[in-house]
CSV table of N, CA and C in Angstrom, one decimal:
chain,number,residue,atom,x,y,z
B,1,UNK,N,0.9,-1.2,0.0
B,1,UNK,CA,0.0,0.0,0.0
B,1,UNK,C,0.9,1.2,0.0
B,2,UNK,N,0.9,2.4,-1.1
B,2,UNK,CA,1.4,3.3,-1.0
B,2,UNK,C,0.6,4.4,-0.1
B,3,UNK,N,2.0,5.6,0.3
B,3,UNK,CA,1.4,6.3,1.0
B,3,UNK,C,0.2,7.3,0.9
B,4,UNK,N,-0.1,7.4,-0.5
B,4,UNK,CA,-1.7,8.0,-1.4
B,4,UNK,C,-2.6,7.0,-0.5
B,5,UNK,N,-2.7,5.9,-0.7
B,5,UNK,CA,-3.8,5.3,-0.3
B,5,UNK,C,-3.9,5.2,1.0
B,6,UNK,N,-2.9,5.2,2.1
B,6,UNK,CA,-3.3,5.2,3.4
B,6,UNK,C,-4.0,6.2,4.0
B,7,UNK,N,-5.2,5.5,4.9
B,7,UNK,CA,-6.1,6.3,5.3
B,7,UNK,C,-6.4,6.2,6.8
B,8,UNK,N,-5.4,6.4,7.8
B,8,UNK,CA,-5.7,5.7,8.9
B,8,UNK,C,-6.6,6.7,9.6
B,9,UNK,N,-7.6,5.9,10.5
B,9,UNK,CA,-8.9,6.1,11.2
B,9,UNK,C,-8.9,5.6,12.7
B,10,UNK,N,-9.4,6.6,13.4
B,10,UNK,CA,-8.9,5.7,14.9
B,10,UNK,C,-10.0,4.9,14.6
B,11,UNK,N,-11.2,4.1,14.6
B,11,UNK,CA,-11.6,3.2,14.6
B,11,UNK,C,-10.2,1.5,14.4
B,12,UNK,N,-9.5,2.2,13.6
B,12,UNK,CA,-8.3,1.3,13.3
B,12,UNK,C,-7.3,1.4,14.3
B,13,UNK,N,-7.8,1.6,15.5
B,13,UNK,CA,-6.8,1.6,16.8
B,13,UNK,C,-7.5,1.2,17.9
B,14,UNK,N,-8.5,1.8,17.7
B,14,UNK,CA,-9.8,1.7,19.3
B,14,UNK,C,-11.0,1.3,18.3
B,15,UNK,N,-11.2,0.4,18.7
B,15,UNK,CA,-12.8,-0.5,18.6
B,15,UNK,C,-13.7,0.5,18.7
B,16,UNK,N,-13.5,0.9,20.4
B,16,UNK,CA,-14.5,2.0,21.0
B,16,UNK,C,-14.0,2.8,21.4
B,17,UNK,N,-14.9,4.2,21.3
B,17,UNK,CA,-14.1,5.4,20.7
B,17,UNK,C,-13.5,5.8,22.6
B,18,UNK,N,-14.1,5.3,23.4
B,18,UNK,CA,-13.9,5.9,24.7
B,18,UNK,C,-12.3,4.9,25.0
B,19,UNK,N,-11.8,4.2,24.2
B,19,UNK,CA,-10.9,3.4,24.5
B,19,UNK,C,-9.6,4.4,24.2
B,20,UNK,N,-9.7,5.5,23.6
B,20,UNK,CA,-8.3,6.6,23.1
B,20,UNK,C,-8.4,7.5,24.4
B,21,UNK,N,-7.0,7.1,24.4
B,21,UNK,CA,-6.9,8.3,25.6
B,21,UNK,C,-5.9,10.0,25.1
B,22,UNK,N,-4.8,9.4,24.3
B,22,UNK,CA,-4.0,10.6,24.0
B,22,UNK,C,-3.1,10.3,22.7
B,23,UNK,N,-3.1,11.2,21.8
B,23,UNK,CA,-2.1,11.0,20.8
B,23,UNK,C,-1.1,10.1,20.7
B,24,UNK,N,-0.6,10.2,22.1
B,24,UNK,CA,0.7,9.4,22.5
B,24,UNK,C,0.1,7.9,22.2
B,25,UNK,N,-0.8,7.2,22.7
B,25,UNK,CA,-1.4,6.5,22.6
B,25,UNK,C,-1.2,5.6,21.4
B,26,UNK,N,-1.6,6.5,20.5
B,26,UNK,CA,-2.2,6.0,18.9
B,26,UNK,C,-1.1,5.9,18.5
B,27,UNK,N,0.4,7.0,18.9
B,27,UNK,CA,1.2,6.8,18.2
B,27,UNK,C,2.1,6.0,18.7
B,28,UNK,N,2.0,5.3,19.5
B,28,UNK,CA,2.9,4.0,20.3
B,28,UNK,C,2.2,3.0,19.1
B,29,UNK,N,0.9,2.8,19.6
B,29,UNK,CA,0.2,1.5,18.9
B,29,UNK,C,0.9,1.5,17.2
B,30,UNK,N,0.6,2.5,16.7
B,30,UNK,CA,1.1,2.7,15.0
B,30,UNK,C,2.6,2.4,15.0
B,31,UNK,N,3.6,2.5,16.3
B,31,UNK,CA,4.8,1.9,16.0
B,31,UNK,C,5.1,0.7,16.4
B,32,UNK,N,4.1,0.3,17.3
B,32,UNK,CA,4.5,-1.1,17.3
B,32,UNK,C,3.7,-2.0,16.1
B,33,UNK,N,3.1,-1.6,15.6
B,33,UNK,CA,2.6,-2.4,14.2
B,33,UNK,C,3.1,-2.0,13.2
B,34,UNK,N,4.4,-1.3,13.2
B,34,UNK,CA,5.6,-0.9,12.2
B,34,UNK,C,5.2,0.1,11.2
B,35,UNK,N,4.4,0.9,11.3
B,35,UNK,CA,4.3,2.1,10.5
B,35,UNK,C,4.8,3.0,10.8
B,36,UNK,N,5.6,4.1,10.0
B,36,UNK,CA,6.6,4.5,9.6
B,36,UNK,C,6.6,5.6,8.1
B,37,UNK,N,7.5,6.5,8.8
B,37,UNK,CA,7.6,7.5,7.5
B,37,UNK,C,6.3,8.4,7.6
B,38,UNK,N,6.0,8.7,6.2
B,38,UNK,CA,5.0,9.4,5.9
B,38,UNK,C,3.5,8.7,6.4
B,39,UNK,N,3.3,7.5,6.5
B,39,UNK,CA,1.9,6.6,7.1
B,39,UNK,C,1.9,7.4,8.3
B,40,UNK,N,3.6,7.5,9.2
B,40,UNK,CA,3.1,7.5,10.6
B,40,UNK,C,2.8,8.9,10.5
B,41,UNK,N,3.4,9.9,10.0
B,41,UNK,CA,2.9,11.5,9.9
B,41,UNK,C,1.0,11.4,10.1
B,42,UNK,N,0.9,10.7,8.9
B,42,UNK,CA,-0.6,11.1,8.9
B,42,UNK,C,-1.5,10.2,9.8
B,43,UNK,N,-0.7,9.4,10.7
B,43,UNK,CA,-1.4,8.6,11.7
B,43,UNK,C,-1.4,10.1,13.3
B,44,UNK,N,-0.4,10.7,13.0
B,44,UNK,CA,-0.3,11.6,14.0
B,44,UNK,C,-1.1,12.6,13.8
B,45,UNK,N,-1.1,13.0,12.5
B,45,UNK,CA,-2.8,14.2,12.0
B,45,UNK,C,-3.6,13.7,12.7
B,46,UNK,N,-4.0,12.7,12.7
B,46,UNK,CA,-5.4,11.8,12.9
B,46,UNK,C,-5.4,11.8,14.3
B,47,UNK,N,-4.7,11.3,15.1
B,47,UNK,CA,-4.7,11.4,16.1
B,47,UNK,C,-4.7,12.9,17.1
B,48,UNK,N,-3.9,13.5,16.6
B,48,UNK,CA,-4.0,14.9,16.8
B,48,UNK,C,-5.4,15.7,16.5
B,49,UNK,N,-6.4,15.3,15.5
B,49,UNK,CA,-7.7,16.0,15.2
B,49,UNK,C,-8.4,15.2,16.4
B,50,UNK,N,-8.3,13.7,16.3
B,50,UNK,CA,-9.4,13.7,17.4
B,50,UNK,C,-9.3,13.8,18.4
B,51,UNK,N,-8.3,14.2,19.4
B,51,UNK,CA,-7.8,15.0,20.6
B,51,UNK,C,-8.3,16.0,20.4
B,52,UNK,N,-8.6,17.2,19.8
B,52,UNK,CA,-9.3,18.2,19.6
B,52,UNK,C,-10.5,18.1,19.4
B,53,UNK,N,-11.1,16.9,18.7
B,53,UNK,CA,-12.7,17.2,18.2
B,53,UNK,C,-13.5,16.5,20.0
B,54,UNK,N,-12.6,16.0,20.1
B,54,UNK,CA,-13.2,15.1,21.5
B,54,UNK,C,-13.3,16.3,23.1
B,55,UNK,N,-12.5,17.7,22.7
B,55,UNK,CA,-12.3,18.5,23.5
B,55,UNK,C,-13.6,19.3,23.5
């Protein structure tokens, strides 16, 4: 999968949405499942918006 097509969604981390706690979070889990580079940049957008929409 190139980096155009990656689309990560926290549903693709937390099942249930009350299960995310902090950015930090999402971005441990995205490294221990070896994403990397540009994927992980935009796993951190993602994580970073819904820390704000959840505020």
């Amino acid at each position: 999968m190139t980096c155009r097509e990656f689309g990560p969604a926290l549903e693709k981390f937390c099942s249930d949405r009350k299960d995310f706690v902090d950015p930090r979070q999402i971005m441990q889990m995205a490294t221990y499942f070896g994403i990397k580079g540009p994927e992980l940049k935009k796993v951190k957008q993602m994580a970073a918006r819904e820390e704000s929409s959840s505020l």
